Coordinates of C-alpha atoms in Angstrom, one line a residue:
Chain A
X1 CA -17.9 32.0 23.9
X2 CA -16.5 28.5 23.4
X3 CA -12.9 27.4 23.7
X4 CA -11.3 24.0 23.2
X5 CA -8.2 23.3 25.4
X6 CA -6.2 20.5 26.8
X7 CA -5.5 20.3 30.6
X8 CA -2.4 18.4 31.5
X9 CA -2.3 17.2 35.1
X10 CA 0.9 16.3 36.9
X11 CA 0.4 13.0 38.8
X12 CA -0.2 14.8 42.1
X13 CA -3.1 16.8 40.7
X14 CA -4.8 13.9 38.9
X15 CA -7.4 13.6 41.7
X16 CA -8.3 17.3 41.8
X17 CA -12.0 17.8 40.9
X18 CA -11.4 20.4 38.2
X19 CA -14.6 20.1 36.2
X20 CA -16.6 20.5 39.3
X21 CA -14.8 23.8 40.2
X22 CA -15.1 25.1 36.7
X23 CA -18.9 24.6 36.8
X24 CA -19.4 25.8 40.3
X25 CA -17.0 28.7 40.6
X26 CA -16.9 30.0 37.0
X27 CA -20.3 29.0 35.7
X28 CA -18.9 27.1 32.7
X29 CA -20.5 24.4 30.6
X30 CA -17.8 21.6 30.3
X31 CA -17.9 19.2 27.4
X32 CA -15.1 16.6 27.8
X33 CA -14.0 15.1 24.5
X34 CA -11.0 13.1 25.6
X35 CA -9.5 11.9 28.8
X36 CA -6.3 9.9 29.1
X37 CA -3.9 9.0 31.8
X38 CA -0.3 8.4 30.5
X39 CA 2.2 5.7 31.5
X40 CA 3.8 8.3 33.8
X41 CA 0.4 8.8 35.4
X42 CA 0.0 12.3 34.2
X43 CA -3.6 13.0 33.0
X44 CA -4.6 14.8 29.8
X45 CA -8.1 16.1 29.6
X46 CA -9.5 17.6 26.4
X47 CA -12.5 19.9 27.0
X48 CA -14.6 22.5 25.4
X49 CA -15.4 25.4 27.7
X50 CA -18.6 27.3 27.1
X51 CA -19.3 30.5 29.1
X52 CA -18.5 34.2 29.5
X53 CA -15.1 35.2 28.1
X54 CA -14.0 36.7 31.4
X55 CA -15.0 33.6 33.3
X56 CA -13.1 31.3 30.9
X57 CA -10.0 33.6 31.3
X58 CA -10.3 33.6 35.1
X59 CA -10.8 29.8 35.2
X60 CA -7.7 29.2 33.1
X61 CA -5.7 31.6 35.2
X62 CA -6.8 29.7 38.3
X63 CA -5.9 26.3 36.8
X64 CA -2.4 27.5 35.7
X65 CA -2.0 28.8 39.3
X66 CA -2.5 25.4 40.9
X67 CA 0.0 23.8 38.5
X68 CA -2.2 22.4 35.7
X69 CA -0.7 23.0 32.3
X70 CA -3.2 24.5 29.8
X71 CA -2.5 23.8 26.2
X72 CA -4.3 25.5 23.5
X73 CA -6.1 23.3 21.0
X74 CA -3.5 23.9 18.3
X75 CA -2.5 20.4 17.4
X76 CA -3.7 18.9 14.2
X77 CA -4.0 15.4 12.9
X78 CA -2.3 15.0 9.5
X79 CA -2.4 12.2 7.0
X80 CA 0.8 11.8 4.9
X81 CA -0.8 10.8 1.6
X82 CA 2.5 9.5 0.3
X83 CA 2.4 6.8 3.0
X84 CA -1.4 6.3 3.3
X85 CA -2.6 3.2 1.4
X86 CA -6.3 4.0 1.9
X87 CA -7.0 0.8 3.8
X88 CA -9.3 2.3 6.5
X89 CA -7.6 0.8 9.6
X90 CA -7.9 4.3 11.2
X91 CA -11.6 4.9 10.5
X92 CA -13.1 2.5 13.0
X93 CA -11.2 3.9 16.0
X94 CA -12.1 7.5 15.3
X95 CA -14.7 8.5 17.9
X96 CA -16.1 11.5 16.1
X97 CA -16.3 10.2 12.5
X98 CA -13.8 12.7 11.3
X99 CA -11.8 9.9 9.7
X100 CA -14.0 8.0 7.3
X101 CA -13.9 6.2 3.9
X102 CA -15.5 8.2 1.1
X103 CA -17.7 6.8 -1.6
X104 CA -14.6 5.5 -3.4
X105 CA -13.3 4.0 -0.1
X106 CA -10.5 6.5 0.1
X107 CA -9.7 7.7 3.6
X108 CA -10.7 11.3 4.3
X109 CA -10.2 13.5 7.3
X110 CA -12.8 16.1 8.3
X111 CA -10.8 18.5 10.5
X112 CA -13.9 20.2 11.7
X113 CA -14.9 17.1 13.5
X114 CA -11.4 16.1 14.7
X115 CA -10.8 16.4 18.5
X116 CA -7.1 15.4 18.2
X117 CA -7.7 12.5 20.6
X118 CA -4.8 10.6 18.9
X119 CA -6.6 7.3 18.7
X120 CA -5.8 6.9 15.0
X121 CA -2.0 7.5 15.3
X122 CA -1.1 4.0 16.6
X123 CA -3.9 2.3 14.6
X124 CA -2.1 3.0 11.2
X125 CA 0.1 0.2 10.1
X126 CA 1.8 2.4 7.5
X127 CA 2.9 5.2 9.9
X128 CA 0.9 7.7 7.8
X129 CA -0.8 9.6 10.6
X130 CA 1.0 12.2 12.6
X131 CA 0.2 15.0 15.0
X132 CA 1.4 18.4 13.8
X133 CA 1.1 22.0 14.7
Chain B
X1 CA -20.5 -22.1 -26.3
X2 CA -17.7 -22.5 -23.8
X3 CA -14.4 -20.8 -24.7
X4 CA -11.0 -22.3 -24.4
X5 CA -7.8 -20.7 -22.9
X6 CA -6.3 -20.8 -26.4
X7 CA -9.2 -18.9 -27.9
X8 CA -9.1 -16.3 -25.2
X9 CA -5.3 -15.9 -25.5
X10 CA -5.7 -15.5 -29.3
X11 CA -8.1 -12.6 -28.7
X12 CA -5.7 -11.1 -26.1
X13 CA -2.8 -11.3 -28.6
X14 CA -4.8 -9.6 -31.2
X15 CA -5.8 -7.0 -28.7
X16 CA -9.5 -7.9 -29.2
X17 CA -10.2 -9.3 -25.8
X18 CA -13.0 -7.7 -23.8
X19 CA -11.9 -7.2 -20.3
X20 CA -13.7 -6.0 -17.2
X21 CA -12.7 -5.6 -13.6
X22 CA -14.6 -7.8 -11.1
X23 CA -16.4 -4.6 -9.9
X24 CA -17.5 -3.7 -13.5
X25 CA -18.6 -7.3 -14.1
X26 CA -21.3 -7.0 -11.4
X27 CA -23.1 -4.2 -13.2
X28 CA -22.6 -5.7 -16.6
X29 CA -24.2 -9.0 -15.6
X30 CA -27.0 -7.1 -13.8
X31 CA -27.8 -5.2 -17.0
X32 CA -27.2 -7.8 -19.6
X33 CA -27.6 -11.2 -17.9
X34 CA -25.1 -14.0 -17.5
X35 CA -25.6 -15.6 -20.9
X36 CA -24.8 -12.4 -22.9
X37 CA -22.0 -11.5 -20.5
X38 CA -20.4 -14.9 -20.9
X39 CA -20.5 -14.6 -24.7
X40 CA -19.1 -11.0 -24.8
X41 CA -16.6 -10.9 -21.9
X42 CA -13.3 -12.7 -22.2
X43 CA -11.5 -11.9 -19.0
X44 CA -12.4 -10.5 -15.6
X45 CA -9.6 -9.1 -13.4
X46 CA -9.6 -9.5 -9.7
X47 CA -7.2 -8.1 -7.1
X48 CA -6.4 -7.6 -3.5
X49 CA -3.9 -5.4 -1.5
X50 CA -3.4 -6.3 2.1
X51 CA -1.0 -7.4 4.7
X52 CA 0.3 -10.9 4.0
X53 CA 2.4 -12.0 6.9
X54 CA 3.8 -15.1 5.2
X55 CA 5.6 -13.0 2.6
X56 CA 9.4 -13.1 2.1
X57 CA 12.1 -13.1 -0.4
X58 CA 15.0 -15.4 -1.4
X59 CA 18.1 -13.4 -2.4
X60 CA 21.4 -14.5 -3.9
X61 CA 24.1 -11.9 -3.7
X62 CA 26.8 -13.6 -5.7
X63 CA 30.2 -14.8 -4.6
X64 CA 32.8 -12.6 -2.9
X65 CA 36.5 -12.7 -3.2
X66 CA 37.6 -14.7 -1.2
X67 CA 34.4 -16.7 -0.9
X68 CA 32.1 -16.8 2.1
X69 CA 29.4 -19.3 3.2
X70 CA 26.4 -17.7 4.8
X71 CA 24.8 -21.1 5.4
X72 CA 25.1 -22.0 9.0
X73 CA 26.2 -18.4 9.8
X74 CA 24.2 -15.2 10.4
X75 CA 23.0 -12.5 8.0
X76 CA 21.2 -9.2 8.6
X77 CA 19.8 -6.6 6.1
X78 CA 19.6 -3.1 7.6
X79 CA 19.8 -4.7 11.0
X80 CA 16.9 -7.1 10.4
X81 CA 17.8 -10.8 10.9
X82 CA 17.6 -13.0 7.8
X83 CA 17.5 -16.8 7.6
X84 CA 20.8 -18.1 6.5
X85 CA 20.3 -21.9 6.6
X86 CA 20.7 -22.2 2.8
X87 CA 23.6 -22.5 0.4
X88 CA 26.7 -20.2 0.3
X89 CA 25.3 -16.9 -0.7
X90 CA 21.6 -17.5 -0.6
X91 CA 19.4 -16.3 2.2
X92 CA 15.8 -15.5 3.0
X93 CA 14.3 -12.3 4.5
X94 CA 10.9 -12.7 6.0
X95 CA 8.3 -9.9 6.2
X96 CA 7.7 -10.3 10.0
X97 CA 11.4 -10.2 11.0
X98 CA 12.1 -7.3 13.2
X99 CA 15.0 -5.0 13.7
X100 CA 16.2 -5.9 17.2
X101 CA 18.6 -3.0 18.1
X102 CA 19.1 0.7 17.4
X103 CA 17.0 3.2 15.7
X104 CA 13.7 1.9 14.3
X105 CA 13.9 -1.2 16.4
X106 CA 10.2 -0.9 17.3
X107 CA 8.9 -0.2 13.8
X108 CA 11.3 -1.3 11.1
X109 CA 11.1 -4.9 9.9
X110 CA 11.5 -7.3 7.1
X111 CA 8.6 -5.9 5.1
X112 CA 10.3 -2.5 5.1
X113 CA 13.6 -4.1 3.9
X114 CA 11.8 -5.7 1.0
X115 CA 10.1 -2.4 0.1
X116 CA 13.4 -0.6 0.3
X117 CA 15.1 -3.1 -1.9
X118 CA 12.4 -3.0 -4.5
X119 CA 12.4 0.9 -4.3
X120 CA 16.1 0.7 -5.4
X121 CA 17.5 1.8 -2.1
X122 CA 20.9 0.6 -0.9
X123 CA 20.5 -1.9 1.9
X124 CA 23.3 -2.8 4.4
X125 CA 24.2 -6.5 4.4
X126 CA 26.2 -7.9 7.3
X127 CA 27.2 -11.5 7.5
X128 CA 29.3 -13.7 9.7
X129 CA 30.2 -17.2 8.8
X130 CA 32.0 -20.3 9.9
X131 CA 35.0 -20.5 7.6
X132 CA 35.9 -23.7 5.7
X133 CA 38.6 -24.7 3.3
X134 CA 36.4 -23.8 0.3
X135 CA 34.8 -20.7 1.9
X136 CA 37.5 -19.1 4.0
X137 CA 35.9 -15.7 4.6
X138 CA 34.5 -15.0 8.1
X139 CA 32.9 -11.6 7.8
X140 CA 31.2 -9.5 5.2
X141 CA 29.7 -6.0 5.4
X142 CA 28.6 -4.3 2.2
X143 CA 25.8 -2.2 0.7
X144 CA 23.7 -4.1 -1.7
X145 CA 21.3 -2.9 -4.3
X146 CA 18.6 -5.0 -6.0
X147 CA 20.2 -4.0 -9.4
X148 CA 23.4 -5.8 -8.5
X149 CA 21.8 -8.8 -6.6
X150 CA 22.0 -11.9 -8.7
X151 CA 18.5 -13.2 -7.9
X152 CA 15.6 -11.9 -5.8
X153 CA 12.4 -13.9 -5.7
X154 CA 9.4 -12.9 -3.7
X155 CA 7.6 -15.9 -2.3
X156 CA 4.3 -16.0 -0.4
X157 CA 3.4 -19.5 0.8
X158 CA 0.0 -18.0 1.7
X159 CA -1.5 -15.2 -0.2
X160 CA -5.0 -14.2 -1.4
X161 CA -6.9 -15.7 1.5
X162 CA -10.4 -16.6 0.4
X163 CA -12.4 -14.6 2.9
X164 CA -11.4 -13.7 6.4
X165 CA -12.5 -12.9 10.0
X166 CA -14.1 -9.7 11.1
X167 CA -12.3 -8.9 14.4
X168 CA -13.9 -7.3 17.5
X169 CA -12.8 -7.0 21.1
X170 CA -15.3 -7.9 23.8
X171 CA -12.9 -7.3 26.7
X172 CA -12.8 -4.1 28.8
X173 CA -9.6 -2.7 27.4
X174 CA -8.1 -1.8 24.0
X175 CA -6.2 -4.7 22.4
X176 CA -3.6 -4.5 19.6
X177 CA -3.7 -7.3 17.0
X178 CA -2.7 -8.0 13.4
X179 CA -6.3 -7.0 12.7
X180 CA -5.4 -3.6 14.0
X181 CA -6.4 -1.7 17.1
X182 CA -9.6 -3.1 18.6
X183 CA -11.5 -0.9 21.1
X184 CA -13.1 -2.4 24.2
X185 CA -16.7 -3.4 24.4
X186 CA -16.9 -4.0 20.7
X187 CA -16.0 -0.4 20.0
X188 CA -15.1 -1.2 16.4
X189 CA -14.9 -4.1 14.0
X190 CA -12.1 -4.6 11.5
X191 CA -12.2 -6.7 8.4
X192 CA -9.6 -7.7 5.8
X193 CA -10.7 -8.7 2.3
X194 CA -11.3 -7.0 -1.0
X195 CA -14.6 -8.9 -1.0
X196 CA -16.2 -8.7 -4.5
X197 CA -12.8 -7.9 -6.0
X198 CA -10.8 -10.6 -4.2
X199 CA -9.4 -13.3 -6.5
X200 CA -10.6 -16.5 -4.8
X201 CA -14.0 -15.0 -3.9
X202 CA -14.6 -14.7 -7.7
X203 CA -13.5 -18.3 -8.3
X204 CA -15.1 -19.9 -5.2
X205 CA -14.6 -23.5 -6.4
X206 CA -11.1 -23.0 -7.9
X207 CA -12.2 -23.6 -11.5
X208 CA -9.7 -21.4 -13.2
X209 CA -7.1 -20.5 -10.5
X210 CA -4.8 -23.4 -9.9
X211 CA -1.1 -24.4 -9.9
X212 CA 0.6 -22.6 -12.8
X213 CA -1.9 -19.7 -13.0
X214 CA -0.1 -16.5 -14.1
X215 CA -0.7 -13.7 -11.6
X216 CA 0.1 -10.0 -11.3
X217 CA 2.3 -9.9 -8.2
X218 CA 3.3 -6.4 -7.1
X219 CA 3.5 -5.2 -10.7
X220 CA 5.4 -8.2 -12.1
X221 CA 4.2 -11.4 -13.7
X222 CA 4.4 -14.3 -11.3
X223 CA 2.8 -17.6 -10.7
X224 CA 0.7 -19.7 -8.4
X225 CA 3.3 -22.4 -7.4
X226 CA 1.1 -24.4 -5.1
X227 CA -2.0 -24.2 -2.9
X228 CA -1.3 -21.9 -0.1
X229 CA -0.6 -23.1 3.4
X230 CA -3.8 -23.4 5.5
X231 CA -5.7 -24.0 2.2
X232 CA -9.1 -25.3 3.4
X233 CA -11.6 -26.0 0.6
X234 CA -13.9 -27.7 3.1
X235 CA -14.8 -24.5 4.9
X236 CA -18.4 -23.6 5.3
X237 CA -20.1 -22.2 2.2
X238 CA -23.3 -20.3 1.4
X239 CA -25.8 -21.5 -1.2
X240 CA -23.8 -19.6 -3.8
X241 CA -20.8 -21.7 -3.1
X242 CA -18.9 -18.8 -1.6
X243 CA -17.1 -19.6 1.6
X244 CA -18.4 -17.7 4.7
X245 CA -15.1 -18.1 6.5
X246 CA -11.4 -18.3 5.7
X247 CA -11.0 -21.1 3.0
X248 CA -8.7 -21.4 0.0
X249 CA -5.2 -19.8 -0.1
X250 CA -2.6 -19.4 -2.8
X251 CA 1.2 -19.9 -2.8
X252 CA 2.6 -17.3 -5.2
X253 CA 6.0 -16.2 -6.4
X254 CA 7.6 -13.8 -8.8
X255 CA 10.7 -11.9 -9.8
X256 CA 11.2 -9.2 -7.2
X257 CA 13.6 -7.3 -9.6
X258 CA 10.7 -6.3 -11.8
X259 CA 8.3 -5.4 -9.0
X260 CA 6.9 -2.0 -8.1
X261 CA 7.5 -0.6 -4.6
X262 CA 4.0 0.9 -4.6
X263 CA 2.6 -2.6 -4.2
X264 CA 5.0 -4.0 -1.7
X265 CA 4.7 -1.8 1.4
X266 CA 6.2 -2.5 4.8
X267 CA 3.8 -2.4 7.8
X268 CA 4.2 -2.0 11.5
X269 CA 1.3 -2.9 13.8
X270 CA 1.6 -1.2 17.2
X271 CA 2.2 -3.8 19.9
X272 CA 2.0 -6.6 17.4
X273 CA 4.8 -6.5 14.9
X274 CA 5.9 -6.1 11.3
X275 CA 4.6 -7.4 8.0
X276 CA 4.3 -6.6 4.3
X277 CA 1.3 -5.3 2.4
X278 CA 1.3 -7.1 -1.0
X279 CA -0.6 -6.3 -4.2
X280 CA -2.0 -9.4 -6.1
X281 CA -4.1 -9.5 -9.2
X282 CA -5.4 -12.5 -11.0
X283 CA -7.2 -12.5 -14.4
X284 CA -10.1 -15.0 -14.6
X285 CA -10.8 -16.3 -18.1
X286 CA -14.6 -16.4 -18.8
X287 CA -14.7 -20.0 -20.1
X288 CA -18.5 -20.4 -19.6
X289 CA -21.7 -19.0 -18.0
X290 CA -20.9 -20.6 -14.6
X291 CA -17.6 -18.7 -14.4
X292 CA -19.3 -15.5 -15.5
X293 CA -21.9 -15.9 -12.7
X294 CA -19.1 -16.5 -10.2
X295 CA -17.2 -13.3 -11.2
X296 CA -20.3 -11.2 -10.9
X297 CA -20.6 -11.9 -7.1
X298 CA -21.1 -8.7 -5.1
X299 CA -20.3 -7.6 -1.6
X300 CA -23.9 -8.2 -0.5
X301 CA -23.6 -11.9 -1.4
X302 CA -20.3 -12.5 0.5
X303 CA -20.4 -13.1 4.3
X304 CA -17.7 -13.1 6.9
X305 CA -17.6 -14.3 10.5
X306 CA -17.3 -11.8 13.4
X307 CA -14.8 -13.2 15.9
X308 CA -13.8 -11.9 19.4
X309 CA -10.0 -11.3 19.3
X310 CA -9.8 -10.7 23.0
X311 CA -10.7 -14.3 23.9
X312 CA -12.1 -16.6 21.2
X313 CA -9.3 -16.1 18.6
X314 CA -6.3 -16.4 21.0
X315 CA -7.8 -19.4 22.7
X316 CA -8.9 -21.0 19.5
X317 CA -12.5 -21.7 20.7
X318 CA -13.8 -21.5 17.1
X319 CA -16.7 -19.4 18.4
X320 CA -18.3 -17.0 15.9
X321 CA -20.5 -14.1 17.1
X322 CA -22.4 -13.8 13.9
X323 CA -21.9 -13.4 10.1
X324 CA -22.1 -10.1 8.2
X325 CA -21.9 -9.2 4.6
X326 CA -19.2 -7.1 3.0
X327 CA -21.9 -4.7 1.8
X328 CA -22.7 -4.1 5.5
X329 CA -19.0 -3.9 6.4
X330 CA -18.4 -1.3 3.7
X331 CA -21.3 0.8 4.8
X332 CA -19.1 2.0 7.7
X333 CA -21.1 0.3 10.5
X334 CA -22.6 -3.1 11.3
X335 CA -25.2 -4.2 13.8
X336 CA -23.9 -6.8 16.3
X337 CA -27.0 -7.8 18.2
X338 CA -28.4 -4.5 19.1
X339 CA -25.1 -2.6 19.1
X340 CA -24.1 -0.4 16.2
X341 CA -20.4 -0.9 15.6
X342 CA -18.1 1.2 13.3
X343 CA -16.1 -0.8 10.8
X344 CA -12.6 -0.4 9.4
X345 CA -10.8 -2.2 6.7
X346 CA -7.2 -3.6 6.9
X347 CA -7.1 -4.4 3.2
X348 CA -7.2 -1.4 0.8
X349 CA -10.1 -1.5 -1.6
X350 CA -8.9 1.5 -3.6
X351 CA -5.5 -0.1 -4.1
X352 CA -7.2 -3.4 -5.1
X353 CA -9.3 -1.5 -7.6
X354 CA -6.2 0.2 -9.0
X355 CA -4.5 -3.2 -9.4
X356 CA -7.6 -4.7 -11.1
X357 CA -7.5 -1.7 -13.5
X358 CA -3.8 -2.0 -14.3
X359 CA -4.1 -5.7 -14.9
X360 CA -7.1 -5.1 -17.2
X361 CA -5.0 -2.6 -19.1
X362 CA -2.2 -5.2 -19.5
X363 CA -4.6 -7.9 -20.8
X364 CA -6.2 -5.4 -23.2
X365 CA -2.8 -4.4 -24.6
X366 CA -1.9 -8.1 -25.2
X367 CA 0.8 -8.1 -22.6
X368 CA -0.8 -10.5 -20.1
X369 CA -2.0 -13.9 -21.2
X370 CA -4.2 -16.3 -19.2
X371 CA -2.5 -19.5 -18.2
X372 CA -4.4 -22.7 -17.8
X373 CA -3.4 -24.4 -14.5
X374 CA -1.1 -27.4 -14.9
X375 CA -2.9 -28.9 -11.9
X376 CA -6.0 -27.8 -10.1
X377 CA -6.0 -26.9 -6.4
X378 CA -7.3 -29.3 -3.8
X379 CA -11.1 -29.0 -3.7
X380 CA -11.4 -27.8 -7.2
X381 CA -14.8 -28.3 -8.8
X382 CA -13.0 -29.3 -12.0
X383 CA -11.1 -32.1 -10.2
X384 CA -7.5 -32.9 -10.5
X385 CA -6.5 -31.7 -7.1
X386 CA -6.2 -34.0 -4.1

């Protein structure tokens, strides 16, 4: 099975070689789709885990045990169309092409491609992009 | 046979004028040729909707009892500082002014105040003044509404920039600019022009747009009052006469009381500041074949310079990486050297198209006449400017 999750590392755990352990000890294929370190030096890693269901569960249990916060991939990017002016300031910062201008140059969001990396949120001058549940 | 402004206006008044948007004009000329198009088409509408940092408004709120003199004192609207160095109850709110304290201090600015006023919202005016014998009052705090304000005039000393830079970032970290968020290593390229719809790109030599031209400004009828600041007719031009870098600009003004908030929208650029997105439309009278050819210009024939905003722009080196066409920019990616770079637009083409369509409707219904300039802009092919 495949599962998308966010790992949140407190500052003291930022240096822990998590992906290595997941590959070696739990036989998982790891695809990192976003990696950020916040101003408070906590790290946020967005990954897709691919492997046996019991291995994924065991891996997540281990990570929670050492103090890494595991967040399900339940956040969504939302465009407030009452605020959006269809300029396209967000499309060029989108790493997956989920935000794009359609044939009429209106901005559209393909949620299937979105990895909720949040790059677009502070790129919008109209405050039209928000992260929701 | 060339047409005159009077002839075109007569047809507009009789609701017989044939009007196209600048986008429609491209296909029409391609199908029918310039000669036939010039004969059949009376007016072509152009438009743009983008952030215009030099926007602002002059307000006059009427005298109070007892009287107060803002001039020399301080005025804020919703906590955003205004310029009060005018007469007693006149003041100016600029689009880039920023709320300095309290909630919204990182996002709310003059552009938002202008939008809120035009949207009919009550806005809090606070003023402190140096009292005099004729203006004794020292403080004023009241909610104002655009309905009750004596006069509100939107003024843009620089609007409708004829072409603009394409911004990239060659440094190793993300930068935040008025051209948006620019990713490191040329991770994206942002441009800001309506291209084939943009007013001055359809009148590259300022043959019909001049001082006195009637314009559609955020839904109201306004005027070009002067060439815009930084107006530079001597910019580099292609063989078609279209500038390949920032060139002409327009100073425009209009009655803010009759404007539409849909076309005056406050903006907040992360780590940069505030501004105002403004909708501008200009009808171009098709006086002859030369003007018809100009208004049929397409994105593939308009080129813009790619500039590094991490070093060359801030340091004013004047260096240009390369030039790209608006057709390439609108495709969603451009090639810079061997690198494929995704593009984004800071100016809204759909809104520009909407404005060109609305203006077309107003001309067709006989409600919007074309005005011959009282003086041409500097650099005009038809002379008159200096």
